[in-house]
Amino acid sequence: VDEPQALSDSVPKTKTLQVEPAKIGKIIGKGGETIRGLIADYCLANVDVDDEGAVMISGNDPEQMEACAAKIVELTSEATGGGGRKQRAAYDGPMPEVGSVYASEVVSIKTFGAFVSFGEAFPGLEGLCHISELAPDRVRNIEKFISVGDAFDVKVLAIDEDSGKLKLSRKAALADKVRDSR
């Protein structure tokens, strides 16, 4: 036999790519849900990920394998968080001063709090005002309490040195305003 024989179309082909080991979880998903979904959605034989971030895609259709590879790159890219959610762009401007009060505007609402922006004071900077820091009394339903676009003052309680995340409080800003008006 001088020439290698072509493989049958029924023999699965493989495609490999490399991802950052820290992002393997985004491919696997909660309880393996994402990786099983990829296999089903792209009609693959298997998607295998090792601890070093090597991803091996096995299947019969090269176009589907390429599409799956593109989806994996998308899932693990810097621009997305887990599950394809858009992640906020990194802020590299000046930071507000801890203990100071700033005007803010609600840009999104989650069950656990409101993300607010600082407008012209710190363009592009957003922070979380946790639901427990929105009012002196307990807020039972955040959607009934505030809306996207609402403006209110927040006090910067802390800034995480590693992540740059802000700990904000509307409750503390209101208390400062009451104290200052006396």
PDB file of N, CA and C in Angstrom, residues 16-102:
ATOM      1  N   THR A  16      -8.943  20.940  17.030  1.00  0.00           N
ATOM      2  CA  THR A  16      -8.501  21.333  18.372  1.00  0.00           C
ATOM      3  C   THR A  16      -8.259  22.831  18.425  1.00  0.00           C
ATOM      4  N   LEU A  17      -8.489  23.386  19.592  1.00  0.00           N
ATOM      5  CA  LEU A  17      -8.154  24.784  19.847  1.00  0.00           C
ATOM      6  C   LEU A  17      -7.751  24.907  21.308  1.00  0.00           C
ATOM      7  N   GLN A  18      -7.134  26.011  21.631  1.00  0.00           N
ATOM      8  CA  GLN A  18      -6.625  26.250  22.976  1.00  0.00           C
ATOM      9  C   GLN A  18      -7.360  27.435  23.581  1.00  0.00           C
ATOM     10  N   VAL A  19      -7.805  27.282  24.830  1.00  0.00           N
ATOM     11  CA  VAL A  19      -8.419  28.380  25.570  1.00  0.00           C
ATOM     12  C   VAL A  19      -7.667  28.546  26.888  1.00  0.00           C
ATOM     13  N   GLU A  20      -7.866  29.683  27.522  1.00  0.00           N
ATOM     14  CA  GLU A  20      -7.246  29.890  28.827  1.00  0.00           C
ATOM     15  C   GLU A  20      -7.840  28.894  29.820  1.00  0.00           C
ATOM     16  N   PRO A  21      -7.002  28.193  30.577  1.00  0.00           N
ATOM     17  CA  PRO A  21      -7.522  27.215  31.543  1.00  0.00           C
ATOM     18  C   PRO A  21      -8.549  27.807  32.508  1.00  0.00           C
ATOM     19  N   ALA A  22      -8.415  29.073  32.848  1.00  0.00           N
ATOM     20  CA  ALA A  22      -9.360  29.711  33.771  1.00  0.00           C
ATOM     21  C   ALA A  22     -10.756  29.837  33.177  1.00  0.00           C
ATOM     22  N   LYS A  23     -10.889  29.687  31.864  1.00  0.00           N
ATOM     23  CA  LYS A  23     -12.183  29.882  31.198  1.00  0.00           C
ATOM     24  C   LYS A  23     -12.844  28.580  30.774  1.00  0.00           C
ATOM     25  N   ILE A  24     -12.284  27.453  31.210  1.00  0.00           N
ATOM     26  CA  ILE A  24     -12.848  26.141  30.876  1.00  0.00           C
ATOM     27  C   ILE A  24     -14.296  26.035  31.353  1.00  0.00           C
ATOM     28  N   GLY A  25     -14.583  26.585  32.504  1.00  0.00           N
ATOM     29  CA  GLY A  25     -15.928  26.513  33.076  1.00  0.00           C
ATOM     30  C   GLY A  25     -16.986  27.128  32.187  1.00  0.00           C
ATOM     31  N   LYS A  26     -16.607  28.135  31.391  1.00  0.00           N
ATOM     32  CA  LYS A  26     -17.568  28.761  30.487  1.00  0.00           C
ATOM     33  C   LYS A  26     -17.978  27.817  29.370  1.00  0.00           C
ATOM     34  N   ILE A  27     -17.091  26.898  28.997  1.00  0.00           N
ATOM     35  CA  ILE A  27     -17.400  25.914  27.954  1.00  0.00           C
ATOM     36  C   ILE A  27     -18.253  24.790  28.544  1.00  0.00           C
ATOM     37  N   ILE A  28     -17.896  24.350  29.737  1.00  0.00           N
ATOM     38  CA  ILE A  28     -18.601  23.231  30.360  1.00  0.00           C
ATOM     39  C   ILE A  28     -19.986  23.664  30.842  1.00  0.00           C
ATOM     40  N   GLY A  29     -20.049  24.801  31.524  1.00  0.00           N
ATOM     41  CA  GLY A  29     -21.325  25.302  32.023  1.00  0.00           C
ATOM     42  C   GLY A  29     -21.767  24.587  33.289  1.00  0.00           C
ATOM     43  N   LYS A  30     -22.844  25.082  33.849  1.00  0.00           N
ATOM     44  CA  LYS A  30     -23.379  24.538  35.104  1.00  0.00           C
ATOM     45  C   LYS A  30     -23.835  23.099  34.878  1.00  0.00           C
ATOM     46  N   GLY A  31     -23.206  22.166  35.584  1.00  0.00           N
ATOM     47  CA  GLY A  31     -23.569  20.754  35.475  1.00  0.00           C
ATOM     48  C   GLY A  31     -23.342  20.166  34.087  1.00  0.00           C
ATOM     49  N   GLY A  32     -22.473  20.793  33.289  1.00  0.00           N
ATOM     50  CA  GLY A  32     -22.195  20.286  31.944  1.00  0.00           C
ATOM     51  C   GLY A  32     -23.224  20.717  30.913  1.00  0.00           C
ATOM     52  N   GLU A  33     -24.121  21.630  31.288  1.00  0.00           N
ATOM     53  CA  GLU A  33     -25.210  22.038  30.408  1.00  0.00           C
ATOM     54  C   GLU A  33     -24.714  22.681  29.105  1.00  0.00           C
ATOM     55  N   THR A  34     -23.737  23.567  29.195  1.00  0.00           N
ATOM     56  CA  THR A  34     -23.255  24.270  28.005  1.00  0.00           C
ATOM     57  C   THR A  34     -22.584  23.312  27.029  1.00  0.00           C
ATOM     58  N   ILE A  35     -21.704  22.455  27.518  1.00  0.00           N
ATOM     59  CA  ILE A  35     -20.978  21.546  26.633  1.00  0.00           C
ATOM     60  C   ILE A  35     -21.942  20.540  25.978  1.00  0.00           C
ATOM     61  N   ARG A  36     -22.932  20.057  26.732  1.00  0.00           N
ATOM     62  CA  ARG A  36     -23.936  19.158  26.138  1.00  0.00           C
ATOM     63  C   ARG A  36     -24.745  19.894  25.080  1.00  0.00           C
ATOM     64  N   GLY A  37     -25.049  21.162  25.339  1.00  0.00           N
ATOM     65  CA  GLY A  37     -25.785  21.975  24.366  1.00  0.00           C
ATOM     66  C   GLY A  37     -24.992  22.171  23.083  1.00  0.00           C
ATOM     67  N   LEU A  38     -23.681  22.407  23.215  1.00  0.00           N
ATOM     68  CA  LEU A  38     -22.831  22.554  22.029  1.00  0.00           C
ATOM     69  C   LEU A  38     -22.849  21.279  21.192  1.00  0.00           C
ATOM     70  N   ILE A  39     -22.714  20.143  21.849  1.00  0.00           N
ATOM     71  CA  ILE A  39     -22.701  18.855  21.143  1.00  0.00           C
ATOM     72  C   ILE A  39     -24.020  18.657  20.388  1.00  0.00           C
ATOM     73  N   ALA A  40     -25.136  18.955  21.050  1.00  0.00           N
ATOM     74  CA  ALA A  40     -26.449  18.778  20.416  1.00  0.00           C
ATOM     75  C   ALA A  40     -26.690  19.811  19.319  1.00  0.00           C
ATOM     76  N   ASP A  41     -26.419  21.098  19.604  1.00  0.00           N
ATOM     77  CA  ASP A  41     -26.704  22.174  18.644  1.00  0.00           C
ATOM     78  C   ASP A  41     -25.899  22.046  17.359  1.00  0.00           C
ATOM     79  N   TYR A  42     -24.671  21.571  17.461  1.00  0.00           N
ATOM     80  CA  TYR A  42     -23.800  21.496  16.286  1.00  0.00           C
ATOM     81  C   TYR A  42     -23.656  20.063  15.761  1.00  0.00           C
ATOM     82  N   CYS A  43     -24.509  19.146  16.240  1.00  0.00           N
ATOM     83  CA  CYS A  43     -24.527  17.746  15.771  1.00  0.00           C
ATOM     84  C   CYS A  43     -23.129  17.128  15.798  1.00  0.00           C
ATOM     85  N   LEU A  44     -22.478  17.210  16.948  1.00  0.00           N
ATOM     86  CA  LEU A  44     -21.110  16.725  17.100  1.00  0.00           C
ATOM     87  C   LEU A  44     -21.088  15.352  17.756  1.00  0.00           C
ATOM     88  N   ALA A  45     -19.968  14.653  17.593  1.00  0.00           N
ATOM     89  CA  ALA A  45     -19.768  13.393  18.303  1.00  0.00           C
ATOM     90  C   ALA A  45     -19.379  13.684  19.751  1.00  0.00           C
ATOM     91  N   ASN A  46     -18.513  14.704  19.957  1.00  0.00           N
ATOM     92  CA  ASN A  46     -18.051  15.015  21.306  1.00  0.00           C
ATOM     93  C   ASN A  46     -17.320  16.352  21.318  1.00  0.00           C
ATOM     94  N   VAL A  47     -17.285  16.989  22.494  1.00  0.00           N
ATOM     95  CA  VAL A  47     -16.416  18.128  22.769  1.00  0.00           C
ATOM     96  C   VAL A  47     -15.697  17.770  24.061  1.00  0.00           C
ATOM     97  N   ASP A  48     -14.378  17.710  24.008  1.00  0.00           N
ATOM     98  CA  ASP A  48     -13.584  17.323  25.161  1.00  0.00           C
ATOM     99  C   ASP A  48     -12.666  18.478  25.548  1.00  0.00           C
ATOM    100  N   VAL A  49     -12.603  18.778  26.843  1.00  0.00           N
ATOM    101  CA  VAL A  49     -11.769  19.869  27.342  1.00  0.00           C
ATOM    102  C   VAL A  49     -10.861  19.302  28.424  1.00  0.00           C
ATOM    103  N   ASP A  50      -9.546  19.583  28.320  1.00  0.00           N
ATOM    104  CA  ASP A  50      -8.655  19.112  29.385  1.00  0.00           C
ATOM    105  C   ASP A  50      -8.281  20.260  30.319  1.00  0.00           C
ATOM    106  N   ASP A  51      -7.590  19.933  31.400  1.00  0.00           N
ATOM    107  CA  ASP A  51      -7.254  20.919  32.434  1.00  0.00           C
ATOM    108  C   ASP A  51      -6.333  22.032  31.956  1.00  0.00           C
ATOM    109  N   GLU A  52      -5.602  21.804  30.870  1.00  0.00           N
ATOM    110  CA  GLU A  52      -4.689  22.825  30.344  1.00  0.00           C
ATOM    111  C   GLU A  52      -5.378  23.746  29.340  1.00  0.00           C
ATOM    112  N   GLY A  53      -6.671  23.520  29.066  1.00  0.00           N
ATOM    113  CA  GLY A  53      -7.412  24.381  28.155  1.00  0.00           C
ATOM    114  C   GLY A  53      -7.446  23.895  26.719  1.00  0.00           C
ATOM    115  N   ALA A  54      -6.960  22.679  26.447  1.00  0.00           N
ATOM    116  CA  ALA A  54      -7.050  22.124  25.097  1.00  0.00           C
ATOM    117  C   ALA A  54      -8.481  21.639  24.877  1.00  0.00           C
ATOM    118  N   VAL A  55      -9.090  22.092  23.783  1.00  0.00           N
ATOM    119  CA  VAL A  55     -10.459  21.715  23.447  1.00  0.00           C
ATOM    120  C   VAL A  55     -10.411  20.894  22.169  1.00  0.00           C
ATOM    121  N   MET A  56     -10.980  19.686  22.204  1.00  0.00           N
ATOM    122  CA  MET A  56     -11.022  18.834  21.022  1.00  0.00           C
ATOM    123  C   MET A  56     -12.482  18.644  20.621  1.00  0.00           C
ATOM    124  N   ILE A  57     -12.798  19.086  19.412  1.00  0.00           N
ATOM    125  CA  ILE A  57     -14.149  18.972  18.869  1.00  0.00           C
ATOM    126  C   ILE A  57     -14.146  17.818  17.879  1.00  0.00           C
ATOM    127  N   SER A  58     -15.046  16.857  18.059  1.00  0.00           N
ATOM    128  CA  SER A  58     -15.136  15.702  17.173  1.00  0.00           C
ATOM    129  C   SER A  58     -16.500  15.685  16.505  1.00  0.00           C
ATOM    130  N   GLY A  59     -16.504  15.455  15.193  1.00  0.00           N
ATOM    131  CA  GLY A  59     -17.760  15.385  14.466  1.00  0.00           C
ATOM    132  C   GLY A  59     -17.540  14.999  13.021  1.00  0.00           C
ATOM    133  N   ASN A  60     -18.627  14.846  12.281  1.00  0.00           N
ATOM    134  CA  ASN A  60     -18.555  14.454  10.877  1.00  0.00           C
ATOM    135  C   ASN A  60     -18.641  15.637   9.925  1.00  0.00           C
ATOM    136  N   ASP A  61     -19.193  16.762  10.379  1.00  0.00           N
ATOM    137  CA  ASP A  61     -19.415  17.913   9.505  1.00  0.00           C
ATOM    138  C   ASP A  61     -18.415  19.028   9.839  1.00  0.00           C
ATOM    139  N   PRO A  62     -17.415  19.247   8.971  1.00  0.00           N
ATOM    140  CA  PRO A  62     -16.404  20.280   9.250  1.00  0.00           C
ATOM    141  C   PRO A  62     -16.989  21.676   9.451  1.00  0.00           C
ATOM    142  N   GLU A  63     -18.063  22.007   8.733  1.00  0.00           N
ATOM    143  CA  GLU A  63     -18.677  23.335   8.897  1.00  0.00           C
ATOM    144  C   GLU A  63     -19.283  23.488  10.291  1.00  0.00           C
ATOM    145  N   GLN A  64     -19.939  22.445  10.766  1.00  0.00           N
ATOM    146  CA  GLN A  64     -20.521  22.488  12.116  1.00  0.00           C
ATOM    147  C   GLN A  64     -19.414  22.557  13.174  1.00  0.00           C
ATOM    148  N   MET A  65     -18.317  21.856  12.931  1.00  0.00           N
ATOM    149  CA  MET A  65     -17.188  21.891  13.871  1.00  0.00           C
ATOM    150  C   MET A  65     -16.590  23.293  13.937  1.00  0.00           C
ATOM    151  N   GLU A  66     -16.470  23.948  12.777  1.00  0.00           N
ATOM    152  CA  GLU A  66     -15.951  25.330  12.734  1.00  0.00           C
ATOM    153  C   GLU A  66     -16.894  26.274  13.467  1.00  0.00           C
ATOM    154  N   ALA A  67     -18.208  26.096  13.250  1.00  0.00           N
ATOM    155  CA  ALA A  67     -19.192  26.947  13.914  1.00  0.00           C
ATOM    156  C   ALA A  67     -19.122  26.764  15.431  1.00  0.00           C
ATOM    157  N   CYS A  68     -18.938  25.516  15.873  1.00  0.00           N
ATOM    158  CA  CYS A  68     -18.804  25.242  17.307  1.00  0.00           C
ATOM    159  C   CYS A  68     -17.529  25.885  17.847  1.00  0.00           C
ATOM    160  N   ALA A  69     -16.439  25.794  17.103  1.00  0.00           N
ATOM    161  CA  ALA A  69     -15.177  26.407  17.532  1.00  0.00           C
ATOM    162  C   ALA A  69     -15.347  27.914  17.682  1.00  0.00           C
ATOM    163  N   ALA A  70     -16.064  28.542  16.734  1.00  0.00           N
ATOM    164  CA  ALA A  70     -16.306  29.988  16.810  1.00  0.00           C
ATOM    165  C   ALA A  70     -17.133  30.327  18.050  1.00  0.00           C
ATOM    166  N   LYS A  71     -18.117  29.480  18.356  1.00  0.00           N
ATOM    167  CA  LYS A  71     -18.950  29.710  19.541  1.00  0.00           C
ATOM    168  C   LYS A  71     -18.111  29.585  20.812  1.00  0.00           C
ATOM    169  N   ILE A  72     -17.207  28.628  20.855  1.00  0.00           N
ATOM    170  CA  ILE A  72     -16.338  28.449  22.024  1.00  0.00           C
ATOM    171  C   ILE A  72     -15.428  29.662  22.192  1.00  0.00           C
ATOM    172  N   VAL A  73     -14.894  30.169  21.095  1.00  0.00           N
ATOM    173  CA  VAL A  73     -14.060  31.376  21.159  1.00  0.00           C
ATOM    174  C   VAL A  73     -14.891  32.538  21.699  1.00  0.00           C
ATOM    175  N   GLU A  74     -16.139  32.650  21.239  1.00  0.00           N
ATOM    176  CA  GLU A  74     -17.029  33.703  21.722  1.00  0.00           C
ATOM    177  C   GLU A  74     -17.302  33.553  23.222  1.00  0.00           C
ATOM    178  N   LEU A  75     -17.592  32.326  23.651  1.00  0.00           N
ATOM    179  CA  LEU A  75     -17.876  32.085  25.071  1.00  0.00           C
ATOM    180  C   LEU A  75     -16.695  32.432  25.975  1.00  0.00           C
ATOM    181  N   THR A  76     -15.482  32.224  25.484  1.00  0.00           N
ATOM    182  CA  THR A  76     -14.297  32.415  26.321  1.00  0.00           C
ATOM    183  C   THR A  76     -13.567  33.723  26.056  1.00  0.00           C
ATOM    184  N   SER A  77     -14.119  34.563  25.180  1.00  0.00           N
ATOM    185  CA  SER A  77     -13.444  35.830  24.870  1.00  0.00           C
ATOM    186  C   SER A  77     -13.578  36.797  26.035  1.00  0.00           C
ATOM    187  N   GLU A  78     -12.749  37.810  26.055  1.00  0.00           N
ATOM    188  CA  GLU A  78     -12.743  38.819  27.120  1.00  0.00           C
ATOM    189  C   GLU A  78     -14.031  39.626  27.148  1.00  0.00           C
ATOM    190  N   ALA A  79     -14.699  39.759  25.993  1.00  0.00           N
ATOM    191  CA  ALA A  79     -15.870  40.631  25.902  1.00  0.00           C
ATOM    192  C   ALA A  79     -17.119  40.035  26.528  1.00  0.00           C
ATOM    193  N   THR A  80     -17.082  38.756  26.898  1.00  0.00           N
ATOM    194  CA  THR A  80     -18.280  38.157  27.476  1.00  0.00           C
ATOM    195  C   THR A  80     -17.987  37.544  28.820  1.00  0.00           C
ATOM    196  N   GLY A  81     -18.988  37.560  29.655  1.00  0.00           N
ATOM    197  CA  GLY A  81     -18.920  36.840  30.917  1.00  0.00           C
ATOM    198  C   GLY A  81     -19.480  35.453  30.674  1.00  0.00           C
ATOM    199  N   GLY A  82     -19.693  34.676  31.703  1.00  0.00           N
ATOM    200  CA  GLY A  82     -20.244  33.334  31.545  1.00  0.00           C
ATOM    201  C   GLY A  82     -21.574  33.359  30.835  1.00  0.00           C
ATOM    202  N   GLY A  83     -21.833  32.358  30.008  1.00  0.00           N
ATOM    203  CA  GLY A  83     -23.113  32.231  29.334  1.00  0.00           C
ATOM    204  C   GLY A  83     -23.343  33.245  28.254  1.00  0.00           C
ATOM    205  N   GLY A  84     -22.302  33.914  27.770  1.00  0.00           N
ATOM    206  CA  GLY A  84     -22.465  34.848  26.672  1.00  0.00           C
ATOM    207  C   GLY A  84     -22.960  36.224  27.089  1.00  0.00           C
ATOM    208  N   ARG A  85     -23.056  36.500  28.379  1.00  0.00           N
ATOM    209  CA  ARG A  85     -23.488  37.816  28.821  1.00  0.00           C
ATOM    210  C   ARG A  85     -22.409  38.843  28.516  1.00  0.00           C
ATOM    211  N   LYS A  86     -22.838  40.043  28.164  1.00  0.00           N
ATOM    212  CA  LYS A  86     -21.862  41.102  27.933  1.00  0.00           C
ATOM    213  C   LYS A  86     -21.300  41.567  29.271  1.00  0.00           C
ATOM    214  N   GLN A  87     -20.018  41.713  29.313  1.00  0.00           N
ATOM    215  CA  GLN A  87     -19.377  42.192  30.528  1.00  0.00           C
ATOM    216  C   GLN A  87     -19.068  43.673  30.327  1.00  0.00           C
ATOM    217  N   ARG A  88     -19.148  44.442  31.389  1.00  0.00           N
ATOM    218  CA  ARG A  88     -18.865  45.873  31.295  1.00  0.00           C
ATOM    219  C   ARG A  88     -17.388  46.075  30.967  1.00  0.00           C
ATOM    220  N   ALA A  89     -17.145  47.076  30.137  1.00  0.00           N
ATOM    221  CA  ALA A  89     -15.767  47.372  29.761  1.00  0.00           C
ATOM    222  C   ALA A  89     -14.985  47.818  30.993  1.00  0.00           C
ATOM    223  N   ALA A  90     -13.720  47.481  31.030  1.00  0.00           N
ATOM    224  CA  ALA A  90     -12.867  47.871  32.148  1.00  0.00           C
ATOM    225  C   ALA A  90     -12.740  49.389  32.181  1.00  0.00           C
ATOM    226  N   TYR A  91     -12.848  49.959  33.361  1.00  0.00           N
ATOM    227  CA  TYR A  91     -12.735  51.402  33.549  1.00  0.00           C
ATOM    228  C   TYR A  91     -11.314  51.720  33.957  1.00  0.00           C
ATOM    229  N   ASP A  92     -10.692  52.666  33.255  1.00  0.00           N
ATOM    230  CA  ASP A  92      -9.303  52.985  33.592  1.00  0.00           C
ATOM    231  C   ASP A  92      -9.092  54.462  33.912  1.00  0.00           C
ATOM    232  N   GLY A  93     -10.167  55.169  34.195  1.00  0.00           N
ATOM    233  CA  GLY A  93     -10.060  56.588  34.532  1.00  0.00           C
ATOM    234  C   GLY A  93      -9.876  56.801  36.023  1.00  0.00           C
ATOM    235  N   PRO A  94      -9.988  58.065  36.455  1.00  0.00           N
ATOM    236  CA  PRO A  94      -9.852  58.355  37.893  1.00  0.00           C
ATOM    237  C   PRO A  94     -11.011  57.737  38.672  1.00  0.00           C
ATOM    238  N   MET A  95     -10.742  57.378  39.919  1.00  0.00           N
ATOM    239  CA  MET A  95     -11.765  56.757  40.765  1.00  0.00           C
ATOM    240  C   MET A  95     -12.349  57.792  41.717  1.00  0.00           C
ATOM    241  N   PRO A  96     -13.613  57.613  42.091  1.00  0.00           N
ATOM    242  CA  PRO A  96     -14.201  58.526  43.086  1.00  0.00           C
ATOM    243  C   PRO A  96     -13.534  58.327  44.449  1.00  0.00           C
ATOM    244  N   GLU A  97     -13.730  59.279  45.304  1.00  0.00           N
ATOM    245  CA  GLU A  97     -13.111  59.242  46.627  1.00  0.00           C
ATOM    246  C   GLU A  97     -14.018  58.506  47.611  1.00  0.00           C
ATOM    247  N   VAL A  98     -13.444  57.564  48.357  1.00  0.00           N
ATOM    248  CA  VAL A  98     -14.205  56.834  49.375  1.00  0.00           C
ATOM    249  C   VAL A  98     -14.696  57.833  50.418  1.00  0.00           C
ATOM    250  N   GLY A  99     -15.978  57.746  50.777  1.00  0.00           N
ATOM    251  CA  GLY A  99     -16.568  58.644  51.757  1.00  0.00           C
ATOM    252  C   GLY A  99     -17.282  59.829  51.132  1.00  0.00           C
ATOM    253  N   SER A 100     -17.092  60.045  49.832  1.00  0.00           N
ATOM    254  CA  SER A 100     -17.735  61.167  49.148  1.00  0.00           C
ATOM    255  C   SER A 100     -19.075  60.745  48.552  1.00  0.00           C
ATOM    256  N   VAL A 101     -19.936  61.738  48.328  1.00  0.00           N
ATOM    257  CA  VAL A 101     -21.263  61.510  47.756  1.00  0.00           C
ATOM    258  C   VAL A 101     -21.275  62.059  46.333  1.00  0.00           C
ATOM    259  N   TYR A 102     -21.837  61.275  45.404  1.00  0.00           N
ATOM    260  CA  TYR A 102     -21.874  61.644  43.988  1.00  0.00           C
ATOM    261  C   TYR A 102     -23.268  61.411  43.419  1.00  0.00           C
TER     262      TYR A 102
END
